[in-house]
Amino acid sequence: QVQLVESGGGSVQAGGSLRLSCAASGYTYSNYCMGWFRQTPGKEREGVAAISTGGVTYYVDSVKGRFTISRDNAKNTLYLQMNGVKPEDTAMYYCAARRYIWSIPPVESDFEYWGQGTQVTVSS
């Protein structure tokens, strides 16, 4: 059974940092491209960052230079280091997995597996 479990969300002041984690199980993690998406009420899910099986990364313009996506294939874990957070980063953050194929920007409908989400709230 495939599971993606996010953790690390919470409340933080603007300018602060958070590190999100996504623990994967039930599939061959190293064969899958991984992505972080975020969603706020009434808006579509946005691809924030993605990483290929080989470690190539993508970031949406609004987080470039502030967020870093990484993966540890030995631990089957995906990370999102969020530095210099802003109130507009407030959202539910989801990790997702897509087998092999790397394309950017990451599109929600291309990803097969999803976590339940972790809330990030940034106060000004």
PDB file of N, CA and C in Angstrom, residues 38-40 87-93 118-121:
ATOM      1  N   ARG A  38       1.059  23.165  -3.167  1.00  0.00           N
ATOM      2  CA  ARG A  38       0.363  23.855  -2.078  1.00  0.00           C
ATOM      3  C   ARG A  38      -0.991  24.363  -2.566  1.00  0.00           C
ATOM      4  N   GLN A  39      -1.890  24.514  -1.617  1.00  0.00           N
ATOM      5  CA  GLN A  39      -3.250  24.931  -1.967  1.00  0.00           C
ATOM      6  C   GLN A  39      -3.833  25.770  -0.845  1.00  0.00           C
ATOM      7  N   THR A  40      -4.505  26.839  -1.250  1.00  0.00           N
ATOM      8  CA  THR A  40      -5.268  27.656  -0.312  1.00  0.00           C
ATOM      9  C   THR A  40      -6.732  27.557  -0.694  1.00  0.00           C
ATOM     10  N   PRO A  87       3.965  35.680   4.331  1.00  0.00           N
ATOM     11  CA  PRO A  87       2.550  35.361   4.576  1.00  0.00           C
ATOM     12  C   PRO A  87       1.885  34.682   3.385  1.00  0.00           C
ATOM     13  N   GLU A  88       2.297  35.036   2.179  1.00  0.00           N
ATOM     14  CA  GLU A  88       1.705  34.414   0.992  1.00  0.00           C
ATOM     15  C   GLU A  88       2.115  32.957   0.806  1.00  0.00           C
ATOM     16  N   ASP A  89       3.030  32.459   1.610  1.00  0.00           N
ATOM     17  CA  ASP A  89       3.374  31.034   1.584  1.00  0.00           C
ATOM     18  C   ASP A  89       2.390  30.199   2.406  1.00  0.00           C
ATOM     19  N   THR A  90       1.490  30.863   3.113  1.00  0.00           N
ATOM     20  CA  THR A  90       0.495  30.157   3.908  1.00  0.00           C
ATOM     21  C   THR A  90      -0.381  29.291   3.024  1.00  0.00           C
ATOM     22  N   ALA A  91      -0.433  27.996   3.317  1.00  0.00           N
ATOM     23  CA  ALA A  91      -1.195  27.040   2.497  1.00  0.00           C
ATOM     24  C   ALA A  91      -1.100  25.661   3.121  1.00  0.00           C
ATOM     25  N   MET A  92      -1.902  24.757   2.590  1.00  0.00           N
ATOM     26  CA  MET A  92      -1.717  23.332   2.870  1.00  0.00           C
ATOM     27  C   MET A  92      -0.703  22.822   1.859  1.00  0.00           C
ATOM     28  N   TYR A  93       0.322  22.157   2.344  1.00  0.00           N
ATOM     29  CA  TYR A  93       1.379  21.645   1.489  1.00  0.00           C
ATOM     30  C   TYR A  93       1.250  20.132   1.347  1.00  0.00           C
ATOM     31  N   THR A 118       0.123  18.958   4.963  1.00  0.00           N
ATOM     32  CA  THR A 118       0.531  19.552   6.235  1.00  0.00           C
ATOM     33  C   THR A 118       0.367  21.066   6.102  1.00  0.00           C
ATOM     34  N   GLN A 119      -0.228  21.671   7.111  1.00  0.00           N
ATOM     35  CA  GLN A 119      -0.561  23.097   7.049  1.00  0.00           C
ATOM     36  C   GLN A 119       0.638  23.949   7.432  1.00  0.00           C
ATOM     37  N   VAL A 120       0.884  24.971   6.625  1.00  0.00           N
ATOM     38  CA  VAL A 120       1.900  25.981   6.929  1.00  0.00           C
ATOM     39  C   VAL A 120       1.195  27.329   7.037  1.00  0.00           C
ATOM     40  N   THR A 121       1.399  28.000   8.161  1.00  0.00           N
ATOM     41  CA  THR A 121       0.797  29.301   8.385  1.00  0.00           C
ATOM     42  C   THR A 121       1.887  30.299   8.743  1.00  0.00           C
TER      43      THR A 121
END
